[in-house]
Short mmCIF file of C-alpha atoms in Angstrom, two decimals:
data_model
loop_
_atom_site.label_atom_id
_atom_site.label_comp_id
_atom_site.label_asym_id
_atom_site.label_seq_id
_atom_site.Cartn_x
_atom_site.Cartn_y
_atom_site.Cartn_z
CA UNK J 1 94.07 -20.23 -64.84
CA UNK J 2 93.93 -16.76 -63.46
CA UNK J 3 93.69 -16.11 -59.76
CA UNK J 4 90.18 -14.68 -60.17
CA UNK J 5 89.02 -17.86 -61.88
CA UNK J 6 90.10 -19.94 -58.84
CA UNK J 7 88.02 -17.84 -56.48
CA UNK J 8 85.20 -19.87 -54.93
CA UNK J 9 81.86 -18.81 -56.47
CA UNK J 10 80.47 -17.79 -53.05
CA UNK J 11 83.44 -15.44 -52.53
CA UNK J 12 82.97 -13.94 -55.93
CA UNK J 13 79.24 -13.43 -55.24
CA UNK J 14 80.00 -11.65 -51.95
CA UNK J 15 82.47 -9.32 -53.65
CA UNK J 16 79.83 -8.61 -56.30
CA UNK J 17 77.36 -7.50 -53.67
CA UNK J 18 75.14 -10.58 -53.58
CA UNK J 19 73.43 -10.27 -50.19
CA UNK J 20 71.93 -13.79 -50.24
CA UNK J 21 75.40 -15.24 -50.70
CA UNK J 22 76.68 -13.12 -47.83
CA UNK J 23 73.80 -14.31 -45.60
CA UNK J 24 74.50 -17.96 -46.45
CA UNK J 25 78.26 -17.77 -45.89
CA UNK J 26 77.59 -16.07 -42.54
CA UNK J 27 75.55 -19.15 -41.54
CA UNK J 28 78.40 -21.39 -42.71
CA UNK J 29 80.87 -19.41 -40.57
CA UNK J 30 78.55 -19.72 -37.57
CA UNK J 31 78.15 -23.46 -38.17
CA UNK J 32 81.90 -24.00 -38.66
CA UNK J 33 81.34 -25.40 -42.11
CA UNK J 34 84.74 -26.57 -43.48
CA UNK J 35 83.82 -25.02 -46.85
CA UNK J 36 84.36 -21.57 -45.33
CA UNK J 37 88.13 -21.84 -45.22
CA UNK J 38 88.56 -21.41 -48.98
CA UNK J 39 86.04 -18.55 -49.10
CA UNK J 40 87.71 -16.72 -46.18
CA UNK J 41 91.16 -17.18 -47.70
CA UNK J 42 89.96 -15.74 -51.04
CA UNK J 43 88.29 -12.73 -49.41
CA UNK J 44 90.97 -11.89 -46.82
CA UNK J 45 93.13 -9.78 -49.14
CA UNK J 46 90.05 -7.58 -49.86
CA UNK J 47 89.58 -6.76 -46.17
CA UNK J 48 91.09 -4.34 -43.71
CA UNK J 49 90.07 -0.97 -44.95
CA UNK J 50 86.69 -0.71 -43.23
CA UNK J 51 86.12 0.90 -39.82
CA UNK J 52 84.65 -1.72 -37.51
CA UNK J 53 82.74 0.05 -34.71
CA UNK J 54 81.90 -1.88 -31.59
CA UNK J 55 78.86 -0.83 -29.55
CA UNK J 56 78.99 -2.35 -26.09
CA UNK J 57 77.57 -1.74 -22.60
CA UNK J 58 75.27 -3.40 -20.08
CA UNK J 59 71.87 -4.82 -21.09
CA UNK J 60 69.04 -2.35 -21.60
CA UNK J 61 71.17 0.76 -22.04
CA UNK J 62 69.88 1.28 -25.56
CA UNK J 63 72.55 -0.21 -27.83
CA UNK J 64 70.07 -1.47 -30.43
CA UNK J 65 68.11 1.79 -30.47
CA UNK J 66 71.37 3.75 -30.86
CA UNK J 67 72.42 1.50 -33.74
CA UNK J 68 69.11 2.19 -35.39
CA UNK J 69 69.83 5.94 -35.25
CA UNK J 70 73.50 5.54 -36.16
CA UNK J 71 72.48 3.62 -39.27
CA UNK J 72 69.99 6.34 -40.16
CA UNK J 73 72.79 8.95 -39.71
CA UNK J 74 75.16 6.93 -41.90
CA UNK J 75 72.54 6.61 -44.61
CA UNK J 76 72.11 10.43 -44.49
CA UNK J 77 75.84 10.64 -45.13
CA UNK J 78 75.31 8.18 -47.99
CA UNK J 79 77.49 5.53 -46.44
CA UNK J 80 76.53 1.86 -46.55
CA UNK J 81 76.57 -0.14 -43.35
CA UNK J 82 76.63 -3.76 -42.19
CA UNK J 83 75.40 -4.56 -38.70
CA UNK J 84 76.03 -7.68 -36.69
CA UNK J 85 74.11 -7.78 -33.40
CA UNK J 86 74.93 -10.48 -30.82
CA UNK J 87 72.53 -11.78 -28.16
CA UNK J 88 73.14 -14.57 -25.67
CA UNK J 89 72.46 -18.27 -26.22
CA UNK J 90 70.81 -20.20 -23.43
CA UNK J 91 73.33 -22.24 -21.41
CA UNK J 92 70.44 -24.66 -20.82
CA UNK J 93 68.78 -25.26 -24.19
CA UNK J 94 71.41 -23.71 -26.52
CA UNK J 95 68.52 -21.68 -27.99
CA UNK J 96 68.17 -17.95 -28.00
CA UNK J 97 65.85 -15.08 -28.71
CA UNK J 98 67.63 -12.53 -30.88
CA UNK J 99 65.66 -9.33 -30.37
CA UNK J 100 67.99 -6.58 -31.61
CA UNK J 101 66.15 -6.39 -34.89
CA UNK J 102 62.96 -5.03 -33.33
CA UNK J 103 64.60 -1.58 -32.82
CA UNK J 104 65.64 -1.53 -36.44
CA UNK J 105 63.62 0.70 -38.69
CA UNK J 106 64.83 0.79 -42.24
CA UNK J 107 63.07 0.79 -45.54
CA UNK J 108 62.87 -2.79 -46.73
CA UNK J 109 64.24 -1.80 -50.11
CA UNK J 110 67.38 -0.02 -48.81
CA UNK J 111 70.25 -2.05 -50.28
CA UNK J 112 72.81 0.08 -48.37
CA UNK J 113 72.16 -1.70 -45.09
CA UNK J 114 72.55 -5.31 -44.04
CA UNK J 115 71.49 -6.44 -40.57
CA UNK J 116 72.37 -9.79 -39.13
CA UNK J 117 71.50 -11.16 -35.67
CA UNK J 118 73.81 -13.65 -34.06
CA UNK J 119 73.63 -15.90 -31.03
CA UNK J 120 76.72 -16.04 -28.80
CA UNK J 121 76.60 -19.85 -28.84
CA UNK J 122 78.41 -20.41 -25.57
CA UNK J 123 81.21 -17.90 -26.16
CA UNK J 124 82.05 -15.62 -23.22
CA UNK J 125 83.34 -12.09 -23.54
CA UNK J 126 80.34 -10.45 -25.19
CA UNK J 127 80.53 -11.64 -28.79
CA UNK J 128 80.24 -14.99 -30.60
CA UNK J 129 83.19 -17.03 -31.86
CA UNK J 130 82.08 -16.22 -35.35
CA UNK J 131 81.57 -12.46 -34.87
CA UNK J 132 85.05 -11.34 -35.95
CA UNK J 133 84.87 -13.38 -39.18
CA UNK J 134 81.32 -12.17 -39.93
CA UNK J 135 82.49 -8.58 -39.51
CA UNK J 136 85.26 -9.31 -41.91
CA UNK J 137 82.86 -10.82 -44.45
CA UNK J 138 80.83 -7.57 -44.30
CA UNK J 139 84.09 -5.64 -44.83
CA UNK J 140 84.77 -7.78 -47.92
CA UNK J 141 81.18 -7.30 -49.11
CA UNK J 142 82.03 -3.62 -49.51
CA UNK J 143 80.14 -1.89 -46.68
CA UNK J 144 81.61 1.48 -45.82
CA UNK J 145 81.14 0.87 -42.07
CA UNK J 146 80.52 -2.26 -39.98
CA UNK J 147 78.80 -1.95 -36.63
CA UNK J 148 79.07 -4.74 -34.10
CA UNK J 149 76.65 -4.80 -31.17
CA UNK J 150 77.78 -7.02 -28.29
CA UNK J 151 75.53 -8.86 -25.86
CA UNK J 152 74.65 -6.80 -22.77
CA UNK J 153 78.12 -6.67 -21.25
CA UNK J 154 79.34 -7.08 -17.71
CA UNK J 155 82.53 -5.57 -16.27
CA UNK J 156 84.83 -8.09 -17.95
CA UNK J 157 83.17 -8.52 -21.33
CA UNK J 158 85.83 -6.85 -23.42
CA UNK J 159 86.27 -9.22 -26.38
CA UNK J 160 85.00 -6.46 -28.67
CA UNK J 161 88.40 -4.75 -28.47
CA UNK J 162 89.83 -7.71 -30.45
CA UNK J 163 87.39 -7.02 -33.26
CA UNK J 164 86.56 -3.32 -33.40
CA UNK J 165 88.82 -0.41 -34.50
CA UNK J 166 86.71 1.87 -32.31
CA UNK J 167 84.85 0.76 -29.18
CA UNK J 168 81.91 2.76 -27.94
CA UNK J 169 80.90 2.00 -24.34
CA UNK J 170 77.25 2.91 -23.80
CA UNK J 171 76.10 3.72 -20.29
CA UNK J 172 73.06 5.31 -18.69
CA UNK J 173 72.43 7.50 -15.60
CA UNK J 174 72.48 5.89 -12.15
CA UNK J 175 74.68 2.93 -13.01
CA UNK J 176 76.90 3.73 -10.04
CA UNK J 177 79.16 6.38 -8.54
CA UNK J 178 82.44 7.68 -9.90
CA UNK J 179 84.42 4.87 -8.31
CA UNK J 180 82.74 2.43 -10.70
CA UNK J 181 84.37 4.30 -13.54
CA UNK J 182 87.81 3.65 -12.03
CA UNK J 183 87.35 -0.09 -12.04
CA UNK J 184 89.20 -2.29 -14.48
CA UNK J 185 87.62 -3.95 -17.51
CA UNK J 186 84.83 -2.42 -19.53
CA UNK J 187 85.70 1.23 -18.68
CA UNK J 188 89.25 0.65 -19.93
CA UNK J 189 88.29 -0.31 -23.48
CA UNK J 190 86.22 2.72 -24.33
CA UNK J 191 87.44 4.96 -27.16
CA UNK J 192 84.14 6.82 -26.80
CA UNK J 193 81.82 6.93 -23.80
CA UNK J 194 78.19 7.42 -24.67
CA UNK J 195 75.74 8.41 -21.88
CA UNK J 196 72.46 7.34 -23.41
CA UNK J 197 68.98 8.16 -22.05
CA UNK J 198 70.37 11.65 -21.50
CA UNK J 199 66.80 12.86 -21.19
CA UNK J 200 66.55 11.13 -17.76
CA UNK J 201 67.49 12.80 -14.49
CA UNK J 202 71.06 11.99 -13.38
CA UNK J 203 72.47 12.15 -16.93
CA UNK J 204 74.56 15.27 -16.08
CA UNK J 205 76.11 13.52 -13.13
CA UNK J 206 76.97 10.43 -15.14
CA UNK J 207 78.57 12.59 -17.81
CA UNK J 208 80.56 14.52 -15.17
CA UNK J 209 81.82 11.29 -13.57
CA UNK J 210 83.01 10.05 -16.98
CA UNK J 211 84.55 13.44 -17.83
CA UNK J 212 86.49 13.30 -14.56
CA UNK J 213 87.65 9.78 -15.40
CA UNK J 214 88.97 10.72 -18.82
CA UNK J 215 90.44 13.90 -17.26
CA UNK J 216 92.74 11.67 -15.20
CA UNK J 217 94.91 11.20 -18.27
CA UNK J 218 95.19 9.55 -21.66
CA UNK J 219 95.38 5.78 -22.08
CA UNK J 220 98.39 3.82 -23.19
CA UNK J 221 97.87 4.71 -26.84
CA UNK J 222 97.84 8.41 -26.18
CA UNK J 223 94.11 8.68 -26.88
CA UNK J 224 91.81 10.38 -24.39
CA UNK J 225 88.30 8.89 -24.61
CA UNK J 226 85.57 11.29 -25.74
CA UNK J 227 82.35 11.56 -23.78
CA UNK J 228 79.02 12.25 -25.53
CA UNK J 229 75.39 12.22 -24.44
CA UNK J 230 72.53 10.78 -26.49
CA UNK J 231 68.88 10.15 -26.30
CA UNK J 232 66.98 7.79 -28.58
CA UNK J 233 63.45 8.59 -27.43
CA UNK J 234 63.91 12.28 -28.02
CA UNK J 235 66.57 11.75 -30.62
CA UNK J 236 69.63 13.89 -29.88
CA UNK J 237 73.37 13.59 -29.78
CA UNK J 238 73.71 10.91 -32.44
CA UNK J 239 75.53 13.25 -34.84
CA UNK J 240 77.97 14.12 -32.06
CA UNK J 241 78.38 10.44 -31.31
CA UNK J 242 79.28 9.63 -34.88
CA UNK J 243 81.63 12.63 -35.02
CA UNK J 244 83.39 11.27 -31.94
CA UNK J 245 83.76 7.89 -33.59
CA UNK J 246 85.23 9.50 -36.69
CA UNK J 247 87.59 11.55 -34.59
CA UNK J 248 88.97 8.38 -33.05
CA UNK J 249 89.26 6.74 -36.48
CA UNK J 250 91.23 9.74 -37.67
CA UNK J 251 93.44 9.56 -34.56
CA UNK J 252 94.20 5.92 -35.37
CA UNK J 253 95.57 7.05 -38.78
CA UNK J 254 97.38 10.17 -37.68
CA UNK J 255 99.08 8.56 -34.68
CA UNK J 256 100.08 5.36 -36.44
CA UNK J 257 98.08 3.52 -33.80
CA UNK J 258 95.91 1.79 -36.42
CA UNK J 259 98.71 -0.44 -37.58
CA UNK J 260 99.83 -1.22 -34.04
CA UNK J 261 96.32 -2.07 -32.93
CA UNK J 262 95.58 -4.20 -36.03
CA UNK J 263 98.78 -6.12 -35.46
CA UNK J 264 97.74 -6.76 -31.87
CA UNK J 265 94.30 -7.95 -32.92
CA UNK J 266 95.56 -10.25 -35.64
CA UNK J 267 98.18 -11.71 -33.34
CA UNK J 268 95.52 -12.44 -30.80
CA UNK J 269 93.43 -14.07 -33.53
CA UNK J 270 96.28 -16.34 -34.62
CA UNK J 271 96.96 -17.36 -31.00
CA UNK J 272 93.28 -18.11 -30.52
CA UNK J 273 93.11 -20.24 -33.69
CA UNK J 274 96.18 -22.26 -32.76
CA UNK J 275 94.93 -22.72 -29.22
CA UNK J 276 91.60 -23.95 -30.52
CA UNK J 277 93.13 -26.36 -33.05
CA UNK J 278 95.87 -27.71 -30.80
CA UNK J 279 93.34 -28.02 -27.94
CA UNK J 280 90.84 -29.96 -30.08
CA UNK J 281 93.57 -32.22 -31.49
CA UNK J 282 95.04 -32.87 -28.05
CA UNK J 283 91.65 -33.68 -26.51
CA UNK J 284 91.07 -36.33 -29.17
CA UNK J 285 94.58 -37.80 -28.81
CA UNK J 286 94.51 -37.89 -25.02
CA UNK J 287 91.46 -40.05 -25.47
CA UNK J 288 92.65 -42.32 -28.29
CA UNK J 289 96.49 -42.41 -28.56
CA UNK J 290 97.77 -45.26 -26.29
CA UNK J 291 100.98 -43.37 -25.38
CA UNK J 292 99.08 -40.30 -24.37
CA UNK J 293 96.49 -42.29 -22.51
CA UNK J 294 99.38 -43.62 -20.43
CA UNK J 295 100.30 -40.06 -19.47
CA UNK J 296 96.75 -39.45 -18.32
CA UNK J 297 96.80 -42.73 -16.40
CA UNK J 298 99.88 -41.56 -14.55
CA UNK J 299 98.10 -38.37 -13.52
CA UNK J 300 94.99 -40.28 -12.45
CA UNK J 301 97.09 -42.64 -10.34
CA UNK J 302 98.92 -39.65 -8.79
CA UNK J 303 102.33 -40.66 -10.18
CA UNK J 304 102.75 -37.24 -11.79
CA UNK J 305 100.78 -34.09 -11.48
CA UNK J 306 98.86 -32.40 -14.32
CA UNK J 307 101.56 -29.77 -14.75
CA UNK J 308 104.25 -32.32 -15.29
CA UNK J 309 102.00 -34.13 -17.76
CA UNK J 310 101.63 -30.90 -19.70
CA UNK J 311 105.38 -30.39 -19.72
CA UNK J 312 105.97 -33.94 -20.94
CA UNK J 313 103.50 -33.42 -23.75
CA UNK J 314 105.12 -30.11 -24.73
CA UNK J 315 108.63 -31.66 -24.73
CA UNK J 316 107.55 -34.81 -26.43
CA UNK J 317 105.99 -35.46 -29.72
CA UNK J 318 102.42 -34.86 -28.72
CA UNK J 319 102.02 -31.95 -31.09
CA UNK J 320 103.77 -33.58 -34.00
CA UNK J 321 102.25 -36.01 -36.35
CA UNK M 1 69.28 -24.53 -45.49
CA UNK M 2 72.91 -24.41 -44.56
CA UNK M 3 72.66 -26.84 -41.69
CA UNK M 4 75.90 -28.67 -42.20
CA UNK M 5 76.11 -30.26 -38.80
CA UNK M 6 73.36 -31.76 -36.77
CA UNK M 7 74.36 -29.58 -33.85
CA UNK M 8 73.64 -26.34 -35.70
CA UNK M 9 70.58 -24.68 -34.17
CA UNK M 10 67.51 -24.10 -36.34
CA UNK M 11 67.03 -20.39 -37.10
CA UNK M 12 63.46 -19.22 -37.14
CA UNK M 13 62.04 -15.74 -37.75
CA UNK M 14 58.99 -14.90 -35.65
CA UNK M 15 57.14 -11.81 -36.88
CA UNK M 16 53.80 -10.09 -36.69
CA UNK M 17 52.66 -8.74 -40.04
CA UNK M 18 50.47 -5.71 -40.31
CA UNK M 19 48.67 -3.45 -37.81
CA UNK M 20 48.24 -5.69 -34.81
CA UNK M 21 49.51 -4.96 -31.31
CA UNK M 22 48.76 -8.32 -29.71
CA UNK M 23 52.18 -9.92 -29.37
CA UNK M 24 51.75 -12.16 -26.32
CA UNK M 25 51.20 -15.24 -28.45
CA UNK M 26 54.28 -14.54 -30.56
CA UNK M 27 56.36 -14.03 -27.41
CA UNK M 28 55.16 -17.25 -25.80
CA UNK M 29 55.99 -19.18 -28.98
CA UNK M 30 59.42 -17.45 -29.26
CA UNK M 31 60.29 -18.53 -25.75
CA UNK M 32 59.06 -22.13 -26.27
CA UNK M 33 61.21 -22.36 -29.38
CA UNK M 34 64.18 -20.85 -27.50
CA UNK M 35 63.75 -23.48 -24.82
CA UNK M 36 63.67 -26.16 -27.50
CA UNK M 37 67.07 -24.99 -28.74
CA UNK M 38 66.00 -22.82 -31.67
CA UNK M 39 67.65 -19.52 -32.53
CA UNK M 40 64.69 -17.20 -32.73
CA UNK M 41 65.00 -13.95 -34.56
CA UNK M 42 62.21 -11.96 -33.04
CA UNK M 43 61.20 -9.22 -35.46
CA UNK M 44 58.30 -8.05 -33.35
CA UNK M 45 55.28 -5.94 -34.21
CA UNK M 46 53.93 -4.20 -37.29
CA UNK M 47 56.10 -5.68 -39.96
CA UNK M 48 55.32 -5.31 -43.61
CA UNK M 49 55.60 -8.40 -45.82
CA UNK M 50 58.59 -6.77 -47.45
CA UNK M 51 60.35 -6.31 -44.11
CA UNK M 52 59.58 -9.91 -43.12
CA UNK M 53 61.03 -11.31 -46.32
CA UNK M 54 64.06 -9.07 -46.12
CA UNK M 55 64.71 -10.15 -42.59
CA UNK M 56 64.26 -13.81 -43.49
CA UNK M 57 66.88 -13.51 -46.24
CA UNK M 58 69.41 -11.47 -44.24
CA UNK M 59 69.09 -13.76 -41.27
CA UNK M 60 69.24 -16.87 -43.52
CA UNK M 61 66.44 -18.54 -41.57
CA UNK M 62 65.32 -22.11 -41.95
CA UNK M 63 61.76 -21.26 -41.08
CA UNK M 64 59.30 -18.35 -40.73
CA UNK M 65 56.51 -18.12 -38.15
CA UNK M 66 53.85 -15.43 -38.60
CA UNK M 67 51.42 -14.46 -35.82
CA UNK M 68 48.28 -12.52 -36.56
CA UNK M 69 45.15 -11.59 -34.64
CA UNK M 70 43.97 -8.70 -36.71
CA UNK M 71 41.96 -10.59 -39.36
CA UNK M 72 44.23 -9.44 -42.20
CA UNK M 73 45.75 -12.86 -42.76
CA UNK M 74 44.14 -13.43 -46.17
CA UNK M 75 45.80 -10.24 -47.45
CA UNK M 76 49.18 -10.46 -45.72
CA UNK M 77 50.12 -14.16 -45.72
CA UNK M 78 49.84 -14.68 -49.49
CA UNK M 79 51.88 -11.48 -49.98
CA UNK M 80 54.69 -12.93 -47.84
CA UNK M 81 54.59 -16.21 -49.81
CA UNK M 82 54.60 -14.38 -53.12
CA UNK M 83 57.57 -12.18 -52.10
CA UNK M 84 59.50 -15.23 -50.97
CA UNK M 85 58.84 -16.89 -54.29
CA UNK M 86 59.93 -13.78 -56.11
CA UNK M 87 63.22 -13.80 -54.18
CA UNK M 88 63.70 -17.50 -55.05
CA UNK M 89 63.26 -18.33 -51.40
CA UNK M 90 59.96 -20.18 -51.76
CA UNK M 91 61.61 -23.22 -50.17
CA UNK M 92 61.65 -21.57 -46.70
CA UNK M 93 58.68 -23.12 -44.84
CA UNK M 94 56.15 -20.67 -43.36
CA UNK M 95 53.86 -21.56 -40.46
CA UNK M 96 51.33 -19.31 -38.77
CA UNK M 97 49.30 -18.84 -35.65
CA UNK M 98 46.53 -16.65 -34.41
CA UNK M 99 42.83 -16.20 -34.90
CA UNK M 100 42.23 -17.73 -38.32
CA UNK M 101 38.80 -19.21 -39.27
CA UNK M 102 38.92 -22.85 -40.49
CA UNK M 103 37.82 -21.94 -44.00
CA UNK M 104 40.60 -19.36 -44.29
CA UNK M 105 43.07 -21.82 -42.81
CA UNK M 106 42.22 -24.34 -45.54
CA UNK M 107 42.74 -21.79 -48.26
CA UNK M 108 46.03 -20.55 -46.75
CA UNK M 109 47.35 -24.10 -46.53
CA UNK M 110 46.49 -24.56 -50.17
CA UNK M 111 48.36 -21.31 -50.90
CA UNK M 112 51.47 -22.71 -49.22
CA UNK M 113 51.31 -21.93 -45.48
CA UNK M 114 52.66 -25.21 -44.07
CA UNK M 115 50.92 -25.26 -40.71
CA UNK M 116 48.42 -23.13 -38.91
CA UNK M 117 47.91 -23.11 -35.15
CA UNK M 118 44.79 -21.82 -33.51
CA UNK M 119 43.88 -21.24 -29.85
CA UNK M 120 44.42 -24.27 -27.70
CA UNK M 121 47.44 -25.61 -29.57
CA UNK M 122 50.05 -26.92 -27.18
CA UNK M 123 53.53 -25.48 -27.31
CA UNK M 124 54.90 -29.05 -27.74
CA UNK M 125 52.85 -29.38 -30.93
CA UNK M 126 54.26 -26.11 -32.27
CA UNK M 127 57.85 -27.09 -31.38
CA UNK M 128 57.49 -30.53 -32.98
CA UNK M 129 55.95 -29.16 -36.10
CA UNK M 130 58.60 -26.49 -36.44
CA UNK M 131 61.36 -29.07 -36.08
CA UNK M 132 59.71 -31.26 -38.70
CA UNK M 133 59.27 -28.35 -41.19
CA UNK M 134 62.86 -27.21 -40.74
CA UNK M 135 64.14 -30.76 -41.30
CA UNK M 136 61.98 -31.22 -44.38
CA UNK M 137 63.44 -28.07 -45.89
CA UNK M 138 67.08 -28.86 -45.09
#
């Protein structure tokens, strides 16, 4: 049997551009369907070549509206694009209202665009647990560019940097003074700063503050973030925004940083997967395995502390079958 | 359709077809479904049947809810149903709400709209029906 013949039909369909198959497998990824493992494995070698552009920033700054214009720009350039847009799940009901699609204006028959809304399903950091894998599916499906819109981010929601090759941090006028730009977290992950709603008063000051920030010196990778201004109500600046993104993508190649960054992202992904699996397995065993229950008993009765229990588990056979 | 675990939330598309700016009802329903644990893809105002079907397929929804107060339901709803069938997605249940005369409601139900909610319907009734429709399709 050839390798191609062993490929799961859903993986083959995704490679062949079947959008229904893509939509269904995305749901399976979100729902942690065990069938996904074989599909992901078959598709993985086909991935890695596509720029994954993260669009992040606080709620209401215009991320969805910008994505609508970026997609229009990419279609002008005859490039196909997959979009995954994340909105929060309710910590109370688990439900969500995914509203990023309302900004999206594309002809219903344009096969060069695929838009998928996604709920964060309890994940912190600005994206869902499934977002990375869904972006990768879109990569495998052959889109020229993948855009990932995060939930409205706070200062520490930086998980997008573990998914995107270029991160665009979108801000608006009057979010705060220049000291805000010095603070750690969100401002550190920007490859491109975008001051949106540039038609509003205060936009020049916001841009100046950011220009001063980036003027303080390049980041660890040697890249100095670019600053652009955009407006989506009186559309302007989107071409410059996309040019800035492409400039960063070219820098990744010319500097050798792409490989370094990809290695970092994939290492983080492996660590995360192991942590999740070991954690899940251990939770079950601490509950069911009599020997391990004994360790917990000792902690409950204050004979040993939780740290010592963890060390015993690590030294012992807890992780071996 | 792809609910593989009971814990997976039901995905529902809420859209307003045609030229109709009255979206309060759709928003109230979207929020009630959110509070009942649904993942609501809110497509909003002035959607063509083609856009609605496209969104339903890309979002892989279990259910579609259409809200209409413009009077164009007899033209737009059958179009949505026909397009779904054409895309081999006729198994996605469609429910509707708005100002729809009883006689029209009967005909639309015969055409395949699974439930129609008029003024005075309780949110609990909508939530329960939506859950039942999603389960019946799964």
